mmCIF file of C-alpha atoms and ligand atoms in Angstrom:
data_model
loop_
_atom_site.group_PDB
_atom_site.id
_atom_site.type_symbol
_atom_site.label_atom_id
_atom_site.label_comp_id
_atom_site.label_asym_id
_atom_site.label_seq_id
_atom_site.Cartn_x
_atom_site.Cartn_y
_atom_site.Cartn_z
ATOM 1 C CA UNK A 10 38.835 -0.241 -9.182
ATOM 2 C CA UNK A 11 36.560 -1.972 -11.325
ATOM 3 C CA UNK A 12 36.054 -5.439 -11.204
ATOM 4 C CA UNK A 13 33.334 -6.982 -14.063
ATOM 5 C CA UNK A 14 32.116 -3.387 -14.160
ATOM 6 C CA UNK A 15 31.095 -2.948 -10.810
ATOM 7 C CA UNK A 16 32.803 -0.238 -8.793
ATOM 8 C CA UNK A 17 34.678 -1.533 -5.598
ATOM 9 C CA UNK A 18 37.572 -0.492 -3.058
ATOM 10 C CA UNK A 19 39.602 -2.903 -1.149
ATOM 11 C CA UNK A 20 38.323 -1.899 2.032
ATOM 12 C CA UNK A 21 34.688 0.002 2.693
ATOM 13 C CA UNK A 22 32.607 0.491 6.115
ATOM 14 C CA UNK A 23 29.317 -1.203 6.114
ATOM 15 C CA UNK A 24 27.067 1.361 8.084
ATOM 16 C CA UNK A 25 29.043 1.997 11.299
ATOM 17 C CA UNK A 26 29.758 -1.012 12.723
ATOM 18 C CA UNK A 27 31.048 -3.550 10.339
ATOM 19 C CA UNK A 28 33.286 -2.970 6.919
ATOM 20 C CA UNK A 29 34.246 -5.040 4.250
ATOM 21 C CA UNK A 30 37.191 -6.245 2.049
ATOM 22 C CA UNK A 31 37.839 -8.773 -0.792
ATOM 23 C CA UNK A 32 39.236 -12.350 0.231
ATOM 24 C CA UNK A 33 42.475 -11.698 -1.863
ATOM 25 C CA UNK A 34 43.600 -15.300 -0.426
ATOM 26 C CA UNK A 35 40.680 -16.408 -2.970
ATOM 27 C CA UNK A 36 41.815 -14.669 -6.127
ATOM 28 C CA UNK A 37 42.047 -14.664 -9.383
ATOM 29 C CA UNK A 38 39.725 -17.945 -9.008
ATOM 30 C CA UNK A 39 36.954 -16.295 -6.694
ATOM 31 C CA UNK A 40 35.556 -13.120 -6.176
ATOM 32 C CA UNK A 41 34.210 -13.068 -2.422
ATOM 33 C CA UNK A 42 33.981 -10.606 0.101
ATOM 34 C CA UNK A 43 34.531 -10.706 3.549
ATOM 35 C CA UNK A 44 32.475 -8.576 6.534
ATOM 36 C CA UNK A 45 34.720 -7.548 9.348
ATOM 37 C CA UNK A 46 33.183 -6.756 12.694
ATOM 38 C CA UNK A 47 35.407 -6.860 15.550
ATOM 39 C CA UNK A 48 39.146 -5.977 15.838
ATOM 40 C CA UNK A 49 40.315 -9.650 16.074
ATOM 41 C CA UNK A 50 38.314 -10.369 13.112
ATOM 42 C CA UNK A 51 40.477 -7.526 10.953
ATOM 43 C CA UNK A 52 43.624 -9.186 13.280
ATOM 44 C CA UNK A 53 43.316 -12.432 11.504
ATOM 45 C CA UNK A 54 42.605 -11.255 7.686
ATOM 46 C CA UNK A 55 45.397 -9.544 8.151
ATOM 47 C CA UNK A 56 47.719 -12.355 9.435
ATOM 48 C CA UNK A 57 46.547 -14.581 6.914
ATOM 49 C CA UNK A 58 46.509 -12.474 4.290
ATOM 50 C CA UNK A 59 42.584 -12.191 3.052
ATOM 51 C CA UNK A 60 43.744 -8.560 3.103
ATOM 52 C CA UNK A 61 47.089 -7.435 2.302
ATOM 53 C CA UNK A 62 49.483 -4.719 1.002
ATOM 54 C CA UNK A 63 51.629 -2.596 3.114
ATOM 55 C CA UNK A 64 49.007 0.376 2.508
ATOM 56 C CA UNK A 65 45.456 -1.531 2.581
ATOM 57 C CA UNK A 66 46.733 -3.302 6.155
ATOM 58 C CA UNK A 67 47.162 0.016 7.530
ATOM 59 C CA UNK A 68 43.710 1.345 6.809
ATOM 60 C CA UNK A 69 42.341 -2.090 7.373
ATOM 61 C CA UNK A 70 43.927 -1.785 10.991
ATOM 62 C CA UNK A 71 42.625 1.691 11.167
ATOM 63 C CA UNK A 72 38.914 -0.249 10.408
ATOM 64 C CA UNK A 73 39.961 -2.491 13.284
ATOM 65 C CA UNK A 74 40.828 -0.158 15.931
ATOM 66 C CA UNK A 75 37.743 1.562 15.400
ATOM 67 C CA UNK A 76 34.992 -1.806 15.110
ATOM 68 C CA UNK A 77 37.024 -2.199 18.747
ATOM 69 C CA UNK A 78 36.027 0.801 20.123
ATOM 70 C CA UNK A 79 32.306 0.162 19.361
ATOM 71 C CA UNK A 80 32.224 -2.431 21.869
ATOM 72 C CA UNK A 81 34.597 -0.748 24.627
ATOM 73 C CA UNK A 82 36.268 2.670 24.024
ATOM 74 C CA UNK A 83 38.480 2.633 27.265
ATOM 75 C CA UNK A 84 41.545 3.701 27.214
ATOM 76 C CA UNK A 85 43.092 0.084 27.984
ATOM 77 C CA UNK A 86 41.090 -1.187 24.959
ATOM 78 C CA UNK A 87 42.352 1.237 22.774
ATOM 79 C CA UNK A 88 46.077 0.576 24.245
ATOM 80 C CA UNK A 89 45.858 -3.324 23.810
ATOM 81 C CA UNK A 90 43.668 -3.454 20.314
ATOM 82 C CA UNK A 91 46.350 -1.016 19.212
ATOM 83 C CA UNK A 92 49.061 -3.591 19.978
ATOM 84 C CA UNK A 93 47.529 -6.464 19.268
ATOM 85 C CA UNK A 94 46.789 -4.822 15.711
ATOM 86 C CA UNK A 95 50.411 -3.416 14.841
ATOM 87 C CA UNK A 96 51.593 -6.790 15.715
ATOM 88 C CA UNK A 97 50.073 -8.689 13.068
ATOM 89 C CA UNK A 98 52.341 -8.215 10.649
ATOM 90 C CA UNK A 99 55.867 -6.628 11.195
ATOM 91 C CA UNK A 100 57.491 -5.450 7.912
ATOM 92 C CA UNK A 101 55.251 -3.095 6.094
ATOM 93 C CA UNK A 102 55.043 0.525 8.545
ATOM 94 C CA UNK A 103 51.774 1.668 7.450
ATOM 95 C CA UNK A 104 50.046 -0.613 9.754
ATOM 96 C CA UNK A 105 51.984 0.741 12.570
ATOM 97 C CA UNK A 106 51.644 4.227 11.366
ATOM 98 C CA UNK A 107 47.771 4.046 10.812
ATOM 99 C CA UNK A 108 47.023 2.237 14.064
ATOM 100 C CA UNK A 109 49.572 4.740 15.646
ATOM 101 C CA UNK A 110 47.367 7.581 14.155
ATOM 102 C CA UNK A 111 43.899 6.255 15.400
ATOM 103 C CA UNK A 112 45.818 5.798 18.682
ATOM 104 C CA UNK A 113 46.540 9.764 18.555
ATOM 105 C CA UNK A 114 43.460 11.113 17.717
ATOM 106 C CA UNK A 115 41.478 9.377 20.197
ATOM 107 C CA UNK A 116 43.467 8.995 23.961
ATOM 108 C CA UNK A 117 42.820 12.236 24.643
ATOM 109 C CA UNK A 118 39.422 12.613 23.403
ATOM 110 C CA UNK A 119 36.394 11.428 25.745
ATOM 111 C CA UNK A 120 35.086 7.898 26.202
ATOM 112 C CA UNK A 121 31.887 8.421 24.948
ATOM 113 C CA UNK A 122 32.731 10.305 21.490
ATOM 114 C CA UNK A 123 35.288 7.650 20.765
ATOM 115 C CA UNK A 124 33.433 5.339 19.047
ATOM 116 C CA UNK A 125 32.134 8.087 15.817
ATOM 117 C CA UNK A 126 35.488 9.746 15.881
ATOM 118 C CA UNK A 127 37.717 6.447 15.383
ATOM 119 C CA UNK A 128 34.669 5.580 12.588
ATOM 120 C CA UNK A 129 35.930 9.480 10.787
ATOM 121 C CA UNK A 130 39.475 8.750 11.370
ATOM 122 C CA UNK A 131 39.689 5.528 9.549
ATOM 123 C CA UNK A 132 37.428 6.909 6.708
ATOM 124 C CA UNK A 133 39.528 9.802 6.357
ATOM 125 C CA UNK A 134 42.748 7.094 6.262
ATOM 126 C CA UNK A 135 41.040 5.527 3.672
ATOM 127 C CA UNK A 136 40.344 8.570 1.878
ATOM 128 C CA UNK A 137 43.679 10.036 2.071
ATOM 129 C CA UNK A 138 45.213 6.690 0.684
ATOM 130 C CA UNK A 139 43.363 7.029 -2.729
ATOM 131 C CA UNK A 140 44.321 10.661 -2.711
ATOM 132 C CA UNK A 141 47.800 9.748 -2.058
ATOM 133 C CA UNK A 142 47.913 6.948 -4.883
ATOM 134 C CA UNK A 143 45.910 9.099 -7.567
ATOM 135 C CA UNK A 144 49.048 11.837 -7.224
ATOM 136 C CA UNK A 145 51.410 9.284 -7.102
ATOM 137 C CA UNK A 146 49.771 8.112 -10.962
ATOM 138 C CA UNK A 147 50.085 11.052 -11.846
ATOM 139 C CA UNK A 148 53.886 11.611 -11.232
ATOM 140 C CA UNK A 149 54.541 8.055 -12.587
ATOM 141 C CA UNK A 150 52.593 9.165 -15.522
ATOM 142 C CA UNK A 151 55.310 12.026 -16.387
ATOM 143 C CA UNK A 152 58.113 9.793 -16.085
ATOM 144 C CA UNK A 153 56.380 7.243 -18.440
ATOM 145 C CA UNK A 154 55.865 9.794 -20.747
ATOM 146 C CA UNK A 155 59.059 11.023 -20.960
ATOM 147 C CA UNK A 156 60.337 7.351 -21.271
ATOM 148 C CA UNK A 157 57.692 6.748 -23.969
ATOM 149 C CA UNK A 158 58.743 9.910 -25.887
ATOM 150 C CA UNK A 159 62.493 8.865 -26.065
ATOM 151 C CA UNK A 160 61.259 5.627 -27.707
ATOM 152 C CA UNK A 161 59.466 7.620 -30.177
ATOM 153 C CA UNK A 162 55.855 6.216 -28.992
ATOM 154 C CA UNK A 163 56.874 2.249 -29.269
ATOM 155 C CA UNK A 164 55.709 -0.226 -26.971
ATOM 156 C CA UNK A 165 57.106 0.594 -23.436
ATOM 157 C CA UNK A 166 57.610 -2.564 -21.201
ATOM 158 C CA UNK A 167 57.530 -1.816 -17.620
ATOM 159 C CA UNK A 168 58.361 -5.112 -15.208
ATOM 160 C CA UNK A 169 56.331 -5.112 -12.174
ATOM 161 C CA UNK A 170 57.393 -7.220 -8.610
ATOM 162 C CA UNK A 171 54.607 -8.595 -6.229
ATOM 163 C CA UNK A 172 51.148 -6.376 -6.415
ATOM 164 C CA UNK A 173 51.306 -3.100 -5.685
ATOM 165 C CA UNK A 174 47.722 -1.957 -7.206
ATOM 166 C CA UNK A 175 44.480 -1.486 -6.324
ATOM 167 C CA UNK A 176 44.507 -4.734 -4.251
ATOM 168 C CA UNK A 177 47.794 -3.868 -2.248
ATOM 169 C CA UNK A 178 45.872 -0.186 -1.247
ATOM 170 C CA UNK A 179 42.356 1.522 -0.992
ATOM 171 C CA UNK A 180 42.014 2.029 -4.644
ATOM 172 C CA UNK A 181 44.367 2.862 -8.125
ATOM 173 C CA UNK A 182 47.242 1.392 -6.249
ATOM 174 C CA UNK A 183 51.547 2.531 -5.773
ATOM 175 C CA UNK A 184 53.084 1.030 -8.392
ATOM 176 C CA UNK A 185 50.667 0.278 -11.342
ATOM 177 C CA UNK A 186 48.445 3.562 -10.788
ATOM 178 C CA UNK A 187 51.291 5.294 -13.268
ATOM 179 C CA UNK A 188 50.497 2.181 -15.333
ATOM 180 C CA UNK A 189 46.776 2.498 -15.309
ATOM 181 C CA UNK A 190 47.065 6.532 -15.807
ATOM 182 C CA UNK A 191 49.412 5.927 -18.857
ATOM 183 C CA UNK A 192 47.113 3.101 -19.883
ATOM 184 C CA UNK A 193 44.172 5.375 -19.666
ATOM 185 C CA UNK A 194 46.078 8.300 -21.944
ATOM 186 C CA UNK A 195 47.099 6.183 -24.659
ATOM 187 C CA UNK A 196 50.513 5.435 -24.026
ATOM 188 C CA UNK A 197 51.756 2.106 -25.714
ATOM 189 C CA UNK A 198 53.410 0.022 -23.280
ATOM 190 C CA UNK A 199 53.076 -3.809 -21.630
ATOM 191 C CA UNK A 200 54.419 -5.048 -18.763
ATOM 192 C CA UNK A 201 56.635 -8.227 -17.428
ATOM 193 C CA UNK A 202 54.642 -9.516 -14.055
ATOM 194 C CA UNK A 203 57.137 -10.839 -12.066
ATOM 195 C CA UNK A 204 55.097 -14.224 -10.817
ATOM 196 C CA UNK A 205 56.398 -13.625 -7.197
ATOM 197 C CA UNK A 206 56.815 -17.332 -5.647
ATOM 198 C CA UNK A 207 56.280 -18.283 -2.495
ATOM 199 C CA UNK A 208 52.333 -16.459 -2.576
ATOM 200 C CA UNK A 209 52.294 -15.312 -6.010
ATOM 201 C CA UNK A 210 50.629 -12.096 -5.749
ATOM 202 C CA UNK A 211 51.856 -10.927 -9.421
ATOM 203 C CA UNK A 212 50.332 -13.985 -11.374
ATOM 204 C CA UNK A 213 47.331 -13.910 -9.101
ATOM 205 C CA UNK A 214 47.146 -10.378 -8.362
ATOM 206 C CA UNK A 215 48.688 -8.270 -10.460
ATOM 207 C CA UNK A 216 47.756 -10.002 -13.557
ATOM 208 C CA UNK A 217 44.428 -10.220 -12.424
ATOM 209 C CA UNK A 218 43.923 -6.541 -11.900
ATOM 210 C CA UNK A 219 46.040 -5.486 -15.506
ATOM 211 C CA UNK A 220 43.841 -8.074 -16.788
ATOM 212 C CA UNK A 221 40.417 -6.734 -15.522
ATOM 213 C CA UNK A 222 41.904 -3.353 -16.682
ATOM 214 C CA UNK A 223 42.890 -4.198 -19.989
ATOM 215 C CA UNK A 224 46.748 -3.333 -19.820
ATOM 216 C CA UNK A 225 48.843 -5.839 -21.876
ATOM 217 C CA UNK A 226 50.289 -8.513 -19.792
ATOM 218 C CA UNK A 227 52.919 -11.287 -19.319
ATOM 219 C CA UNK A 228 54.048 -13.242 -16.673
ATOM 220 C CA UNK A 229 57.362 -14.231 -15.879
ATOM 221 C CA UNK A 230 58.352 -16.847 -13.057
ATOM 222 C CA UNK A 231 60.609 -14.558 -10.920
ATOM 223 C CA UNK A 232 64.164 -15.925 -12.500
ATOM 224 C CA UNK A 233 63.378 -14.637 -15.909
ATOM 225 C CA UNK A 234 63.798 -10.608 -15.480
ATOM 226 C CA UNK A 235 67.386 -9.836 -15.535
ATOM 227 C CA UNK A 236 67.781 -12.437 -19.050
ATOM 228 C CA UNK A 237 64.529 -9.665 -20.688
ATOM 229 C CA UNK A 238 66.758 -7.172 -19.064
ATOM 230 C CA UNK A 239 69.995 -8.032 -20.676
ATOM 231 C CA UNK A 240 67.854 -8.790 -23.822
ATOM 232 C CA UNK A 241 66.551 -4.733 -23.898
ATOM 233 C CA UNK A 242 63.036 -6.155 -23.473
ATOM 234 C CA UNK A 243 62.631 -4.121 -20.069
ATOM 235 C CA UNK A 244 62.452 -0.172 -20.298
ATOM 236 C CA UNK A 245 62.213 0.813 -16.702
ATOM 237 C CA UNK A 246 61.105 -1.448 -13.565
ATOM 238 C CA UNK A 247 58.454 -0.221 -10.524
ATOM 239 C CA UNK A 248 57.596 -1.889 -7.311
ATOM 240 C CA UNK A 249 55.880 -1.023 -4.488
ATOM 241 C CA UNK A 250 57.638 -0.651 -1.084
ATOM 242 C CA UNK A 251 56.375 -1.968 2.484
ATOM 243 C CA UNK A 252 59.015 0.158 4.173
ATOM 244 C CA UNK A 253 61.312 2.966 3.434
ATOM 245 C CA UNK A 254 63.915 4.013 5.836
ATOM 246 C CA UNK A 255 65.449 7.985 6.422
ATOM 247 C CA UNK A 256 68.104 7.172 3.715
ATOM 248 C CA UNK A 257 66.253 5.970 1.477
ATOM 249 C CA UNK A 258 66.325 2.161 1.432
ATOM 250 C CA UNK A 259 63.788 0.472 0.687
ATOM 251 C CA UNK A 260 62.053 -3.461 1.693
ATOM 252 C CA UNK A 261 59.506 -4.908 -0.679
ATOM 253 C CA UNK A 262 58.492 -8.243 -1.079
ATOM 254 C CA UNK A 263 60.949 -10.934 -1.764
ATOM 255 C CA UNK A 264 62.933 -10.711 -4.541
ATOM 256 C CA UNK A 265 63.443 -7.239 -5.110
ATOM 257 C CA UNK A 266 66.781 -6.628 -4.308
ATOM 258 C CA UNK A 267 67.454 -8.985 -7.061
ATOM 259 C CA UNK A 268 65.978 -7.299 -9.732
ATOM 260 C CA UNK A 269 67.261 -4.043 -8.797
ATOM 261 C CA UNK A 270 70.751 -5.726 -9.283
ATOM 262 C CA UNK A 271 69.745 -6.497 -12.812
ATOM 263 C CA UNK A 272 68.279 -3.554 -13.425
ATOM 264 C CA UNK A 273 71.540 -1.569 -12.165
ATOM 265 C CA UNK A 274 73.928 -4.209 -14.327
ATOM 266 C CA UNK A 275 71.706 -3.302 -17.306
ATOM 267 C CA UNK A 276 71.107 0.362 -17.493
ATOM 268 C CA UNK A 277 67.174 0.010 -16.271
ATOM 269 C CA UNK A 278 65.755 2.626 -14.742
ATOM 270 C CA UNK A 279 64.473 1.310 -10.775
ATOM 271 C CA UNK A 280 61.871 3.081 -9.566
ATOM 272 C CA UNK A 281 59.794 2.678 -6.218
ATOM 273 C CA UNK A 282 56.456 4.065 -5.794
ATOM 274 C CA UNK A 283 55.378 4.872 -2.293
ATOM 275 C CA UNK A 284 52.483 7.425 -0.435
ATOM 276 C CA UNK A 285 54.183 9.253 2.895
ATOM 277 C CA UNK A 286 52.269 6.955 5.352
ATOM 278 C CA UNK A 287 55.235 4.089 4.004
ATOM 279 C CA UNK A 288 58.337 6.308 5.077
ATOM 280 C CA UNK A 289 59.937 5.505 8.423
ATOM 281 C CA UNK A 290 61.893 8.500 9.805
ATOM 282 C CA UNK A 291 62.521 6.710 12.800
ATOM 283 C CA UNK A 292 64.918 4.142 11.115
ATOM 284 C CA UNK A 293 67.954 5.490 9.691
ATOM 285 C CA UNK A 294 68.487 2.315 7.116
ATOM 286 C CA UNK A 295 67.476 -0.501 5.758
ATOM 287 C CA UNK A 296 69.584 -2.858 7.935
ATOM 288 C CA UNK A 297 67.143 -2.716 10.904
ATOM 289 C CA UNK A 298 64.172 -3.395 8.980
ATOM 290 C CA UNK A 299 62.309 -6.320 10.474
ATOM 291 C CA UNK A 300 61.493 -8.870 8.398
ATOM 292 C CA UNK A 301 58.821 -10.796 8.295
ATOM 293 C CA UNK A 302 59.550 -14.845 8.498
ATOM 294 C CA UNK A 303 56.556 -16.416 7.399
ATOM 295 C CA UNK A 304 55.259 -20.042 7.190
ATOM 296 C CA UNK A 305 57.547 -22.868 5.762
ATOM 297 C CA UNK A 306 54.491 -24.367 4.002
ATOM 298 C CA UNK A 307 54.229 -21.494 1.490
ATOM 299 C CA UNK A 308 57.309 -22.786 0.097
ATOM 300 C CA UNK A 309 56.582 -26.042 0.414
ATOM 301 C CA UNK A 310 53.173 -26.330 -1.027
ATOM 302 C CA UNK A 311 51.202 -24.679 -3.762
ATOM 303 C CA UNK A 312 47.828 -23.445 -4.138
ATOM 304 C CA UNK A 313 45.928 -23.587 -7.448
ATOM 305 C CA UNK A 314 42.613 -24.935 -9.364
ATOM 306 C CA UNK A 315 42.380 -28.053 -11.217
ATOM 307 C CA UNK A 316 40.912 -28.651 -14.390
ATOM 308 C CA UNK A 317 37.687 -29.548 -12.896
ATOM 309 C CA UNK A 318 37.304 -25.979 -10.977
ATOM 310 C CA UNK A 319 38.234 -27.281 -7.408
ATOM 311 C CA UNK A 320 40.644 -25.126 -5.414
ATOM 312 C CA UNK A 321 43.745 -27.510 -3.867
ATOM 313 C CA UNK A 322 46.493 -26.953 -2.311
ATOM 314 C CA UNK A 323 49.395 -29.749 -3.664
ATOM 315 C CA UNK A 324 52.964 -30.371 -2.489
ATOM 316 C CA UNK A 325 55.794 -29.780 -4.446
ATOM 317 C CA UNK A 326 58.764 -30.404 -2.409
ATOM 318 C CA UNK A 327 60.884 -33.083 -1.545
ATOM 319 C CA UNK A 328 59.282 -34.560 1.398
ATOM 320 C CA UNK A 329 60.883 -33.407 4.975
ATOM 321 C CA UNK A 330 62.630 -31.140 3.587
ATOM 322 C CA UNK A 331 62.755 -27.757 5.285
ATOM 323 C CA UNK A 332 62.124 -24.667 3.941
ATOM 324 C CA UNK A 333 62.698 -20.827 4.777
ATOM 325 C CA UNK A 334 60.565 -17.909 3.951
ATOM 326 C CA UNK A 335 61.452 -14.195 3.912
ATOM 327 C CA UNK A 336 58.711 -12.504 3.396
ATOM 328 C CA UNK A 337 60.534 -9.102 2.503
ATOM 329 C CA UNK A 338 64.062 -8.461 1.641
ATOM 330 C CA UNK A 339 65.594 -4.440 0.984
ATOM 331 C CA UNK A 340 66.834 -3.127 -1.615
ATOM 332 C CA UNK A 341 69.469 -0.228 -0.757
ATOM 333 C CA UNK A 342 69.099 3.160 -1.896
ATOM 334 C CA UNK A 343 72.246 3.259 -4.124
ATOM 335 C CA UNK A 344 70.517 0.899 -6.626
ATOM 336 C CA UNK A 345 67.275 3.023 -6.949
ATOM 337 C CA UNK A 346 66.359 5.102 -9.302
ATOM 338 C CA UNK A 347 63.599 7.402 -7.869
ATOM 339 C CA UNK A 348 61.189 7.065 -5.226
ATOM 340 C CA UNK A 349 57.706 8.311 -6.294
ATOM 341 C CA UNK A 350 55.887 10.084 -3.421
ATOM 342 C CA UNK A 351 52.152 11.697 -3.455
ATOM 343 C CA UNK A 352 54.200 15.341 -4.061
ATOM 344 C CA UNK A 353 56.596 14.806 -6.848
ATOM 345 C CA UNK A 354 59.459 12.196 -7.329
ATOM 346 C CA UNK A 355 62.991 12.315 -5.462
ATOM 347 C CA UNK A 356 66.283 10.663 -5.318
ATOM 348 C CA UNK A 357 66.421 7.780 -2.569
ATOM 349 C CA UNK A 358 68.546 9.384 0.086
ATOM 350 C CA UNK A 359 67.643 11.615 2.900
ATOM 351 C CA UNK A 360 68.027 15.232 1.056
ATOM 352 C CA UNK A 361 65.824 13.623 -1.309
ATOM 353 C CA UNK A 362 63.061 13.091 0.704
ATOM 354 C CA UNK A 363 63.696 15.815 2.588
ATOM 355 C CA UNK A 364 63.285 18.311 -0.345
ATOM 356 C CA UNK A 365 59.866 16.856 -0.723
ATOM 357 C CA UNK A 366 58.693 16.434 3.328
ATOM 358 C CA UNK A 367 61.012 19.028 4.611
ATOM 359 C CA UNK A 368 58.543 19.155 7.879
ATOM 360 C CA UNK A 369 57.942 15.285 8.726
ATOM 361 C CA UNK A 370 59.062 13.768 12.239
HETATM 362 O O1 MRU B 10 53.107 -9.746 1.801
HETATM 363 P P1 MRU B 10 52.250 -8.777 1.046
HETATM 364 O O2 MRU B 10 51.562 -9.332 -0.142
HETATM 365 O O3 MRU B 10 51.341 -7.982 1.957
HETATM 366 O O4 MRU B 10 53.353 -7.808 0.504
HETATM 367 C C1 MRU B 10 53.265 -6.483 0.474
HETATM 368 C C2 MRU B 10 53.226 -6.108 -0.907
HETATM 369 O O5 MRU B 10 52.170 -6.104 -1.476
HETATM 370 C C3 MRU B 10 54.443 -5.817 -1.635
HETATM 371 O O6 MRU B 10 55.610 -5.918 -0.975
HETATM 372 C C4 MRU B 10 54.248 -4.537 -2.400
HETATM 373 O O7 MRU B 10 55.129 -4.509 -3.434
HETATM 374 C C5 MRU B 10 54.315 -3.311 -1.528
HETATM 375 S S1 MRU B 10 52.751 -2.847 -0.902
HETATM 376 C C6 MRU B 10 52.162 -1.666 -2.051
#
């Protein structure tokens, strides 16, 4: 990603014993970087969201595990910073699966080498997450095309939930790498940002990153999709996914479920774009999903900057009123379209992903 022409990923080691990430709690209206250095340091940016993303909190906990064995590689460390890590956040599986992985490569392995390996290991999770979403752009980018060609090279509009781009993963991102590949070839199109109340990660993050990339933008607050549906102002729709089960389900951020309704009432194609490490084939739907309740004030109160630059947050509810927050909600696999994987794109059910990870546990 570039951000005011400088080069950056969401996540990068700082010689061997620190790494840095970008205080997404602090954008569009701030561009700072944090330096993690211990494991409870990547616990809490990933609780409170600096960091986020189902993809970038797995390699950030990858990051974590490892600053934690700098300090004490025993295998109890490694047992409870694993825990304590996969707990921070229960919906998205990458977490679990990259903490999981680091877990793997280093029980076995002696105390003394585990510090340099666990560095490799989350460098190579890194790595492999870029990897993963520069194939995934380029199997969005065929579908676009073909969409594009059908509409005889007009303006395509793509709607977008939550952010699923650079800033939700290492670099290029799930659902807008297509987006910035088709972008990047010439390929008319614009797309609807779905705002994506309570945290807003589409008008702060998505638009920021479309912005800084020069894709055509609008936002929409998150009721307005299915009427630019109905209205054939929406050619196709891609999210991101935090979790998708053996069958094919899929959870996503809040919301989703309801524009895949629309989509389905109006003849719009619903595709989710997703790398391997986001598949759960321990869970064989969508109904046991976890999902993550998260603070009442995120409802209740807003975040924003007011005309004289200060950041504040404001309330905006009736006062004493209670709130409740899903973080997540799933969208089942009958109302989805395709699911676009680092090796090609298949249906959402289990053949489907089968066809394309025949040998995954
Ligand atoms: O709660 P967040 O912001 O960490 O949510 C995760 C997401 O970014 C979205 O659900 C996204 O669409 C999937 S992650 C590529």
């Amino acid at each position: 990603m570039k951000i005011n022409g400088q080069h950056y990923r969401s996540v990068w080691p700082i010689g061997e014993d620190a790494c840095g990430i970008i205080d997404q709690a602090r954008l569009p209206h701030e561009l700072v970087t944090l330096t993690l250095r211990t494991a409870d340091d990547a616990a809490r940016v990933i609780k409170d969201m600096n960091t986020r993303g189902a993809p970038l909190i797995g390699a950030v906990g990858a990051y974590g595990l490892a600053l934690a064995m700098r300090s004490d590689p025993s295998d109890e460390n490694l047992t409870r910073m694993h825990d304590m890590l996969a707990e921070t956040r229960p919906t998205a599986i990458n977490l679990r699966w990259a903490v999981g992985r680091m877990r793997d490569a280093l029980l076995n392995r002696p105390c003394t080498e585990r510090a340099a390996l666990a560095w490799k290991e989350a460098a190579a999770i890194a790595d492999e997450d870029v990897a993963m979403s520069m194939s995934i752009g380029e199997h969005g980018l065929k579908i676009i095309r073909e969409l594009s060609q059908k509409k005889k090279g007009a303006k395509l509009n793509i709607l977008t939930h939550c952010n699923a781009g650079w800033l939700a993963t290492v670099d290029y991102g799930t659902a807008l790498a297509p987006i910035y590949m088709a972008h990047d070839a010439g390929i008319p199109l614009h797309v609807w940002v779905d705002e994506t109340r309570p945290r807003n990660q589409g008008a702060s993050l998505t638009a920021f990153e479309l912005g800084s990339h020069g894709v055509a933008h609008t936002i929409l607050a998150d009721n307005a999709g299915g009427h630019y549906m109905q209205d054939g102002q929406v050619d196709m729709v891609i999210v991101g996914t935090d979790r998708v089960t053996a069958n094919g389900d899929v959870a996503n951020k809040i919301g989703t479920y309801l524009k895949a309704l629309a989509a389905k009432d109006n003849n719009v194609p619903f595709y989710v774009a997703l790398p391997s490490s986001t598949i759960d084939w321990t869970m064989a739907s969508g109904r046991d999903i976890p999902i993550e309740e998260r603070s009442a004030d995120e409802v209740l109160k807003m975040r924003g900057r007011t005309e004289n630059g200060s950041l504040v947050t404001v309330e905006i509810a009736a006062p004493g009123s209670p709130a409740a927050n899903p973080g997540f909600d799933v969208t089942p696999a009958r109302l989805v379209t395709g699911l676009i994987t680092e090796r090609g794109t298949c249906a959402a059910s289990i053949e489907g992903l089968r066809s394309l990870f025949p040998k995954a546990q």
